[in-house]
PDB file of C-alpha atoms in Angstrom:
ATOM      1  CA  MET A   1     135.581-108.818 135.536  1.00 39.00           C
ATOM      2  CA  GLU A   2     138.150-109.144 137.935  1.00 44.00           C
ATOM      3  CA  GLU A   3     140.911-106.943 138.091  1.00 46.00           C
ATOM      4  CA  THR A   4     144.305-108.225 138.532  1.00 46.00           C
ATOM      5  CA  PRO A   5     146.553-105.981 140.939  1.00 48.00           C
ATOM      6  CA  GLN A   6     148.687-104.741 137.983  1.00 46.00           C
ATOM      7  CA  SER A   7     145.005-103.278 136.666  1.00 45.00           C
ATOM      8  CA  LYS A   8     144.385-102.008 139.744  1.00 48.00           C
ATOM      9  CA  GLY A   9     147.403-100.043 140.629  1.00 49.00           C
ATOM     10  CA  GLY A  10     147.067 -98.731 136.848  1.00 50.00           C
ATOM     11  CA  THR A  11     143.561 -98.099 136.931  1.00 48.00           C
ATOM     12  CA  ALA A  12     144.183 -95.886 140.048  1.00 54.00           C
ATOM     13  CA  ARG A  13     146.187 -93.819 138.128  1.00 53.00           C
ATOM     14  CA  ALA A  14     144.956 -93.383 134.466  1.00 52.00           C
ATOM     15  CA  LEU A  15     141.811 -92.026 136.599  1.00 53.00           C
ATOM     16  CA  THR A  16     144.000 -89.362 138.658  1.00 61.00           C
ATOM     17  CA  LEU A  17     144.208 -87.801 135.354  1.00 63.00           C
ATOM     18  CA  THR A  18     141.772 -85.032 134.265  1.00 68.00           C
ATOM     19  CA  ARG A  19     141.574 -83.815 130.519  1.00 62.00           C
ATOM     20  CA  GLU A  20     143.810 -80.684 131.751  1.00 68.00           C
ATOM     21  CA  GLU A  21     146.245 -82.886 133.177  1.00 69.00           C
ATOM     22  CA  ARG A  22     146.849 -85.021 129.730  1.00 62.00           C
ATOM     23  CA  ARG A  23     147.092 -81.592 127.724  1.00 64.00           C
ATOM     24  CA  ASP A  24     149.693 -80.263 130.696  1.00 69.00           C
ATOM     25  CA  ILE A  25     151.793 -83.913 129.714  1.00 67.00           C
ATOM     26  CA  ALA A  26     151.098 -82.740 125.952  1.00 63.00           C
ATOM     27  CA  LYS A  27     151.940 -78.689 126.678  1.00 62.00           C
ATOM     28  CA  ARG A  28     155.195 -80.340 128.328  1.00 68.00           C
ATOM     29  CA  ALA A  29     156.245 -82.814 125.905  1.00 62.00           C
ATOM     30  CA  ALA A  30     156.267 -79.737 123.225  1.00 59.00           C
ATOM     31  CA  GLN A  31     157.528 -77.333 125.071  1.00 61.00           C
ATOM     32  CA  ALA A  32     160.699 -79.689 125.531  1.00 61.00           C
ATOM     33  CA  ARG A  33     160.684 -79.890 121.707  1.00 56.00           C
ATOM     34  CA  TRP A  34     161.176 -76.359 121.426  1.00 55.00           C
ATOM     35  CA  ALA A  35     163.833 -76.434 124.111  1.00 58.00           C
ATOM     36  CA  LYS A  36     165.601 -78.749 121.622  1.00 54.00           C
ATOM     37  CA  ILE A  37     164.875 -76.862 118.489  1.00 57.00           C
ATOM     38  CA  LYS A  38     166.630 -73.625 119.986  1.00 60.00           C
ATOM     39  CA  ASP A  39     170.324 -76.107 120.351  1.00 62.00           C
ATOM     40  CA  ALA A  40     169.699 -77.987 117.287  1.00 63.00           C
ATOM     41  CA  ASP A  41     173.598 -77.652 116.019  1.00 69.00           C
ATOM     42  CA  GLY A  42     173.994 -80.666 119.388  1.00 78.00           C
ATOM     43  CA  LEU A  43     171.129 -82.667 118.051  1.00 87.00           C
ATOM     44  CA  PRO A  44     172.551 -86.733 116.859  1.00 90.00           C
ATOM     45  CA  ARG A  45     171.862 -86.412 113.344  1.00 91.00           C
ATOM     46  CA  ALA A  46     170.331 -89.001 110.399  1.00 93.00           C
ATOM     47  CA  SER A  47     172.532 -91.133 108.977  1.00 92.00           C
ATOM     48  CA  HIS A  48     169.511 -92.576 106.904  1.00 92.00           C
ATOM     49  CA  GLN A  49     165.499 -92.247 106.062  1.00 92.00           C
ATOM     50  CA  GLY A  50     163.194 -94.247 104.745  1.00 91.00           C
ATOM     51  CA  ILE A  51     159.444 -95.204 104.748  1.00 91.00           C
ATOM     52  CA  LEU A  52     158.266 -98.332 105.970  1.00 89.00           C
ATOM     53  CA  PRO A  53     154.745 -99.573 105.364  1.00 88.00           C
ATOM     54  CA  ILE A  54     152.627-100.962 107.790  1.00 85.00           C
ATOM     55  CA  GLY A  55     149.620-101.937 105.725  1.00 81.00           C
ATOM     56  CA  ASP A  56     147.742 -99.236 104.677  1.00 80.00           C
ATOM     57  CA  VAL A  57     149.386 -96.234 106.215  1.00 84.00           C
ATOM     58  CA  GLU A  58     153.547 -95.397 106.407  1.00 87.00           C
ATOM     59  CA  ILE A  59     155.582 -94.883 109.077  1.00 90.00           C
ATOM     60  CA  GLU A  60     158.820 -92.578 108.826  1.00 92.00           C
ATOM     61  CA  VAL A  61     161.926 -94.379 109.992  1.00 93.00           C
ATOM     62  CA  TYR A  62     165.295 -93.133 110.431  1.00 95.00           C
ATOM     63  CA  ASN A  63     169.415 -94.209 111.251  1.00 94.00           C
ATOM     64  CA  LEU A  64     170.814 -92.396 113.376  1.00 95.00           C
ATOM     65  CA  PHE A  65     175.130 -92.030 112.974  1.00 93.00           C
ATOM     66  CA  ASP A  66     175.039 -93.287 116.770  1.00 92.00           C
ATOM     67  CA  LYS A  67     173.098 -96.399 115.354  1.00 90.00           C
ATOM     68  CA  ARG A  68     170.101 -95.708 117.402  1.00 94.00           C
ATOM     69  CA  ARG A  69     166.988 -97.047 115.092  1.00 95.00           C
ATOM     70  CA  VAL A  70     164.326 -94.321 115.392  1.00 96.00           C
ATOM     71  CA  ILE A  71     160.687 -93.951 114.856  1.00 95.00           C
ATOM     72  CA  ALA A  72     159.172 -90.486 114.166  1.00 92.00           C
ATOM     73  CA  LYS A  73     156.670 -89.964 117.186  1.00 90.00           C
ATOM     74  CA  ALA A  74     153.813 -88.497 114.629  1.00 90.00           C
ATOM     75  CA  ALA A  75     154.382 -92.259 112.420  1.00 93.00           C
ATOM     76  CA  MET A  76     154.055 -93.442 116.221  1.00 94.00           C
ATOM     77  CA  ALA A  77     150.341 -92.150 115.884  1.00 93.00           C
ATOM     78  CA  ARG A  78     149.930 -93.786 112.088  1.00 92.00           C
ATOM     79  CA  ALA A  79     151.318 -97.214 113.458  1.00 92.00           C
ATOM     80  CA  LEU A  80     148.594 -97.625 116.085  1.00 93.00           C
ATOM     81  CA  ASN A  81     145.888 -96.330 113.917  1.00 89.00           C
ATOM     82  CA  LEU A  82     145.170 -93.055 115.267  1.00 90.00           C
ATOM     83  CA  LYS A  83     142.413 -91.246 113.670  1.00 78.00           C
ATOM     84  CA  SER A  84     144.337 -88.169 114.926  1.00 70.00           C
ATOM     85  CA  GLU A  85     147.802 -88.204 113.498  1.00 63.00           C
ATOM     86  CA  GLY A  86     150.861 -86.250 115.745  1.00 64.00           C
ATOM     87  CA  GLY A  87     152.998 -86.823 118.171  1.00 65.00           C
ATOM     88  CA  ASN A  88     150.507 -85.627 120.808  1.00 81.00           C
ATOM     89  CA  ALA A  89     148.228 -87.555 119.652  1.00 87.00           C
ATOM     90  CA  PHE A  90     150.739 -90.812 120.029  1.00 91.00           C
ATOM     91  CA  LEU A  91     150.947 -89.110 123.869  1.00 88.00           C
ATOM     92  CA  ARG A  92     147.278 -88.301 124.678  1.00 89.00           C
ATOM     93  CA  THR A  93     146.531 -91.638 123.722  1.00 91.00           C
ATOM     94  CA  MET A  94     149.165 -93.095 125.977  1.00 92.00           C
ATOM     95  CA  THR A  95     147.904 -91.312 128.939  1.00 90.00           C
ATOM     96  CA  ARG A  96     143.874 -92.195 128.246  1.00 88.00           C
ATOM     97  CA  LYS A  97     142.579 -94.773 131.729  1.00 84.00           C
ATOM     98  CA  GLY A  98     143.039 -98.271 130.504  1.00 87.00           C
ATOM     99  CA  VAL A  99     146.046 -97.874 128.581  1.00 92.00           C
ATOM    100  CA  ARG A 100     148.120 -96.087 130.503  1.00 90.00           C
ATOM    101  CA  SER A 101     147.461 -98.743 133.380  1.00 88.00           C
ATOM    102  CA  ALA A 102     149.829-101.435 131.343  1.00 91.00           C
ATOM    103  CA  ILE A 103     152.889 -98.907 130.784  1.00 92.00           C
ATOM    104  CA  SER A 104     155.795 -99.549 133.137  1.00 90.00           C
ATOM    105  CA  ASP A 105     157.427 -97.253 135.024  1.00 89.00           C
ATOM    106  CA  SER A 106     160.512 -97.803 132.440  1.00 90.00           C
ATOM    107  CA  LEU A 107     158.341 -97.568 128.817  1.00 93.00           C
ATOM    108  CA  TRP A 108     156.505 -94.654 130.298  1.00 92.00           C
ATOM    109  CA  GLU A 109     159.941 -92.458 131.204  1.00 91.00           C
ATOM    110  CA  LYS A 110     160.778 -93.247 127.465  1.00 93.00           C
ATOM    111  CA  ILE A 111     157.879 -92.198 126.299  1.00 93.00           C
ATOM    112  CA  GLU A 112     158.193 -88.564 127.971  1.00 89.00           C
ATOM    113  CA  LYS A 113     161.559 -88.029 127.308  1.00 89.00           C
ATOM    114  CA  PRO A 114     161.431 -88.669 122.389  1.00 91.00           C
ATOM    115  CA  ILE A 115     164.912 -88.542 120.782  1.00 93.00           C
ATOM    116  CA  PHE A 116     165.962 -85.244 119.332  1.00 91.00           C
ATOM    117  CA  PHE A 117     167.384 -85.452 116.085  1.00 92.00           C
ATOM    118  CA  ARG A 118     168.213 -83.599 113.269  1.00 89.00           C
ATOM    119  CA  HIS A 119     166.938 -84.998 109.470  1.00 84.00           C
ATOM    120  CA  LEU A 120     169.091 -85.491 106.606  1.00 83.00           C
ATOM    121  CA  ASP A 121     170.764 -82.406 105.283  1.00 72.00           C
ATOM    122  CA  THR A 122     169.903 -81.679 101.392  1.00 67.00           C
ATOM    123  CA  ASP A 123     171.391 -79.693  98.770  1.00 63.00           C
ATOM    124  CA  SER A 124     168.814 -76.965 100.159  1.00 64.00           C
ATOM    125  CA  GLY A 125     170.203 -76.612 103.036  1.00 62.00           C
ATOM    126  CA  PRO A 126     170.569 -78.421 107.095  1.00 67.00           C
ATOM    127  CA  GLY A 127     168.340 -81.539 107.962  1.00 70.00           C
ATOM    128  CA  GLY A 128     164.621 -80.139 110.303  1.00 82.00           C
ATOM    129  CA  VAL A 129     164.521 -81.284 113.914  1.00 85.00           C
ATOM    130  CA  ALA A 130     162.377 -84.095 114.595  1.00 87.00           C
ATOM    131  CA  ASP A 131     161.479 -86.128 117.047  1.00 90.00           C
ATOM    132  CA  GLY A 132     160.653 -89.987 117.896  1.00 93.00           C
ATOM    133  CA  TYR A 133     161.260 -93.314 119.760  1.00 96.00           C
ATOM    134  CA  GLU A 134     164.014 -96.329 119.224  1.00 96.00           C
ATOM    135  CA  ALA A 135     162.223 -98.916 116.996  1.00 95.00           C
ATOM    136  CA  THR A 136     162.195-100.902 120.058  1.00 95.00           C
ATOM    137  CA  THR A 137     159.748 -98.708 122.094  1.00 96.00           C
ATOM    138  CA  LEU A 138     156.814 -99.557 119.313  1.00 96.00           C
ATOM    139  CA  ILE A 139     157.286-103.054 119.927  1.00 95.00           C
ATOM    140  CA  GLU A 140     157.163-102.257 124.257  1.00 95.00           C
ATOM    141  CA  VAL A 141     154.114-100.259 123.355  1.00 96.00           C
ATOM    142  CA  CYS A 142     152.524-102.944 121.546  1.00 95.00           C
ATOM    143  CA  ASP A 143     153.279-105.510 124.344  1.00 94.00           C
ATOM    144  CA  ALA A 144     151.447-103.110 126.580  1.00 94.00           C
ATOM    145  CA  LEU A 145     148.365-103.015 124.751  1.00 95.00           C
ATOM    146  CA  ILE A 146     147.938-106.405 124.642  1.00 94.00           C
ATOM    147  CA  GLN A 147     148.687-106.364 128.121  1.00 92.00           C
ATOM    148  CA  ALA A 148     145.553-103.779 128.419  1.00 93.00           C
ATOM    149  CA  ARG A 149     143.377-106.262 126.156  1.00 92.00           C
ATOM    150  CA  ASN A 150     144.145-109.806 128.520  1.00 90.00           C
ATOM    151  CA  ASP A 151     143.636-107.563 131.415  1.00 90.00           C
ATOM    152  CA  ASP A 152     139.841-106.266 130.212  1.00 91.00           C
ATOM    153  CA  ALA A 153     141.652-102.574 131.358  1.00 92.00           C
ATOM    154  CA  LEU A 154     140.593-101.344 127.215  1.00 91.00           C
ATOM    155  CA  ALA A 155     137.282 -99.652 126.781  1.00 89.00           C
ATOM    156  CA  PRO A 156     135.293-100.558 123.760  1.00 88.00           C
ATOM    157  CA  SER A 157     136.636 -97.329 121.535  1.00 89.00           C
ATOM    158  CA  GLN A 158     140.337 -98.696 122.580  1.00 91.00           C
ATOM    159  CA  ALA A 159     139.840-102.089 121.085  1.00 91.00           C
ATOM    160  CA  PHE A 160     141.071-101.407 117.892  1.00 92.00           C
ATOM    161  CA  LEU A 161     144.809-100.646 119.346  1.00 94.00           C
ATOM    162  CA  ALA A 162     145.002-103.777 120.776  1.00 93.00           C
ATOM    163  CA  ILE A 163     144.861-105.484 117.196  1.00 91.00           C
ATOM    164  CA  GLN A 164     146.338-102.930 115.305  1.00 92.00           C
ATOM    165  CA  ALA A 165     149.373-103.660 118.005  1.00 92.00           C
ATOM    166  CA  GLU A 166     149.278-107.641 117.914  1.00 91.00           C
ATOM    167  CA  ILE A 167     149.113-107.089 113.701  1.00 92.00           C
ATOM    168  CA  ILE A 168     152.468-105.482 114.568  1.00 92.00           C
ATOM    169  CA  MET A 169     153.871-108.139 116.996  1.00 92.00           C
ATOM    170  CA  ARG A 170     153.421-110.628 115.271  1.00 91.00           C
ATOM    171  CA  SER A 171     154.506-109.469 111.967  1.00 91.00           C
ATOM    172  CA  SER A 172     157.802-108.092 113.816  1.00 91.00           C
ATOM    173  CA  ALA A 173     158.444-111.741 115.013  1.00 91.00           C
ATOM    174  CA  LYS A 174     157.900-113.308 111.345  1.00 90.00           C
ATOM    175  CA  MET A 175     160.291-110.677 109.692  1.00 88.00           C
ATOM    176  CA  GLY A 176     162.502-111.252 112.764  1.00 89.00           C
ATOM    177  CA  ILE A 177     163.570-114.706 112.273  1.00 90.00           C
ATOM    178  CA  ILE A 178     163.622-114.890 108.267  1.00 88.00           C
ATOM    179  CA  TYR A 179     165.910-111.871 109.336  1.00 87.00           C
ATOM    180  CA  LEU A 180     168.325-113.958 111.757  1.00 87.00           C
ATOM    181  CA  VAL A 181     168.030-116.933 109.619  1.00 90.00           C
ATOM    182  CA  ASP A 182     169.787-114.768 106.350  1.00 87.00           C
ATOM    183  CA  THR A 183     171.781-113.324 108.594  1.00 84.00           C
ATOM    184  CA  ALA A 184     173.408-116.378 110.327  1.00 86.00           C
ATOM    185  CA  THR A 185     173.710-117.972 107.232  1.00 89.00           C
ATOM    186  CA  GLY A 186     175.050-115.128 104.888  1.00 85.00           C
ATOM    187  CA  TYR A 187     172.692-115.538 102.958  1.00 82.00           C
ATOM    188  CA  ILE A 188     172.379-110.969 102.764  1.00 79.00           C
ATOM    189  CA  GLU A 189     176.001-109.996 102.051  1.00 74.00           C
ATOM    190  CA  ASP A 190     175.842-107.318 103.952  1.00 74.00           C
ATOM    191  CA  ALA A 191     179.018-105.661 106.955  1.00 69.00           C
ATOM    192  CA  LYS A 192     176.165-105.350 109.275  1.00 76.00           C
ATOM    193  CA  ARG A 193     175.155-108.934 109.837  1.00 74.00           C
ATOM    194  CA  GLU A 194     177.263-108.862 113.151  1.00 77.00           C
ATOM    195  CA  ASP A 195     175.933-106.224 114.237  1.00 78.00           C
ATOM    196  CA  TYR A 196     172.032-107.793 113.880  1.00 77.00           C
ATOM    197  CA  LEU A 197     173.102-110.938 115.166  1.00 71.00           C
ATOM    198  CA  LYS A 198     174.549-109.131 118.347  1.00 80.00           C
ATOM    199  CA  GLN A 199     171.373-106.994 119.326  1.00 79.00           C
ATOM    200  CA  TRP A 200     169.156-110.573 118.821  1.00 71.00           C
ATOM    201  CA  SER A 201     171.724-112.400 121.418  1.00 78.00           C
ATOM    202  CA  ALA A 202     171.154-109.230 123.177  1.00 79.00           C
ATOM    203  CA  PHE A 203     167.452-108.291 123.404  1.00 78.00           C
ATOM    204  CA  VAL A 204     167.440-112.511 124.224  1.00 69.00           C
ATOM    205  CA  ARG A 205     169.691-112.024 127.046  1.00 76.00           C
ATOM    206  CA  ASP A 206     167.504-109.487 128.350  1.00 74.00           C
ATOM    207  CA  GLU A 207     164.250-111.553 128.305  1.00 67.00           C
ATOM    208  CA  PHE A 208     165.561-114.475 130.096  1.00 65.00           C
ATOM    209  CA  ARG A 209     167.339-112.444 132.759  1.00 69.00           C
ATOM    210  CA  SER A 210     164.638-110.538 133.233  1.00 62.00           C
ATOM    211  CA  TRP A 211     162.936-113.656 133.524  1.00 57.00           C
ATOM    212  CA  GLU A 212     165.427-116.081 135.692  1.00 58.00           C
ATOM    213  CA  LYS A 213     164.979-114.121 138.755  1.00 63.00           C
ATOM    214  CA  GLU A 214     163.197-114.757 141.514  1.00 61.00           C
ATOM    215  CA  PHE A 215     160.813-112.476 141.323  1.00 63.00           C
ATOM    216  CA  PRO A 216     161.114-110.535 137.548  1.00 64.00           C
ATOM    217  CA  ASP A 217     160.955-106.754 137.338  1.00 68.00           C
ATOM    218  CA  GLN A 218     157.106-107.106 136.428  1.00 69.00           C
ATOM    219  CA  PHE A 219     156.343-108.315 139.748  1.00 73.00           C
ATOM    220  CA  ALA A 220     158.091-104.761 141.563  1.00 75.00           C
ATOM    221  CA  ASP A 221     155.803-102.863 139.189  1.00 76.00           C
ATOM    222  CA  MET A 222     152.836-104.384 140.404  1.00 75.00           C
ATOM    223  CA  ILE A 223     153.868-103.060 143.002  1.00 78.00           C
ATOM    224  CA  TYR A 224     154.461 -99.691 142.549  1.00 78.00           C
ATOM    225  CA  LYS A 225     151.081 -99.085 140.975  1.00 77.00           C
ATOM    226  CA  ILE A 226     148.899-100.911 143.665  1.00 78.00           C
ATOM    227  CA  TYR A 227     150.091 -98.170 146.015  1.00 78.00           C
ATOM    228  CA  GLY A 228     149.957 -95.864 143.463  1.00 79.00           C
ATOM    229  CA  LEU A 229     154.051 -95.196 143.960  1.00 81.00           C
ATOM    230  CA  LYS A 230     156.631 -93.172 141.629  1.00 77.00           C
ATOM    231  CA  ARG A 231     159.727 -95.312 141.077  1.00 76.00           C
ATOM    232  CA  LYS A 232     162.644 -91.839 142.053  1.00 72.00           C
ATOM    233  CA  ASN A 233     165.070 -94.202 139.544  1.00 72.00           C
ATOM    234  CA  PRO A 234     163.466 -96.547 137.262  1.00 67.00           C
ATOM    235  CA  LYS A 235     167.313 -97.958 136.751  1.00 64.00           C
ATOM    236  CA  SER A 236     167.743 -99.270 140.270  1.00 68.00           C
ATOM    237  CA  PHE A 237     166.876-102.413 141.892  1.00 63.00           C
ATOM    238  CA  LYS A 238     165.891-101.511 145.074  1.00 70.00           C
ATOM    239  CA  HIS A 239     163.234-100.489 146.106  1.00 72.00           C
ATOM    240  CA  PRO A 240     160.974 -99.629 149.938  1.00 74.00           C
ATOM    241  CA  GLN A 241     161.378-101.836 152.469  1.00 68.00           C
ATOM    242  CA  PHE A 242     157.815-102.632 152.876  1.00 69.00           C
ATOM    243  CA  PHE A 243     158.421-104.898 149.281  1.00 69.00           C
ATOM    244  CA  GLY A 244     159.826-106.990 151.468  1.00 69.00           C
ATOM    245  CA  TRP A 245     156.886-107.721 153.380  1.00 67.00           C
ATOM    246  CA  PHE A 246     154.799-107.811 151.226  1.00 68.00           C
ATOM    247  CA  THR A 247     155.963-110.323 148.807  1.00 67.00           C
ATOM    248  CA  VAL A 248     156.512-112.359 152.152  1.00 62.00           C
ATOM    249  CA  ARG A 249     152.693-112.157 152.458  1.00 63.00           C
TER     250      ARG A 249
END
């Protein structure tokens, strides 16, 4: 197997993570969660919640009042068919060699910083606290898993992750185009039709914007991974000066 520059850098980073370090990542995430719970009244609240089936598993999904769509962190583990359920199982899997090599810095920032929110209130009292990720993060994770498989970075025991990721990606694409046609034609008589169409347009613009550059964001991500560098600000377009030399070479 010939490693790509991207997989070389990512693999080197993954190799530096010991079992204790992975456990420490999960511990810090748990501590952050408890800190948020202490200030539960200030958390975003769910306006709707439900169950989304993916094959034989069911995952908890939410709409927040601020219009974000959220998948519970523990549900992310179930969505990927992880045997050990729970949010920490998802986080540990993302840090493992092979998987981590394909995760960009921007995606890793999302994984490390879940959204804390309140469940729906019930007759028995206020809703409990949960944490999760915006629904689109699941698609980004699936994309990374498929990339890791294409780079031959996954171990045989991790192959099922890419299979499940491809099932989710293909199913989401098929469902998405059906929903888009229905919203465009007015078949769905719903006040939220315009919202769906606007989001679709935004997703398309973002994808085009990424690839219409002479060197897309993934190119810079690759250089950071090759040299094991950490981006101070993943959202910034400014990079170290030697990146220019590397590009010319």
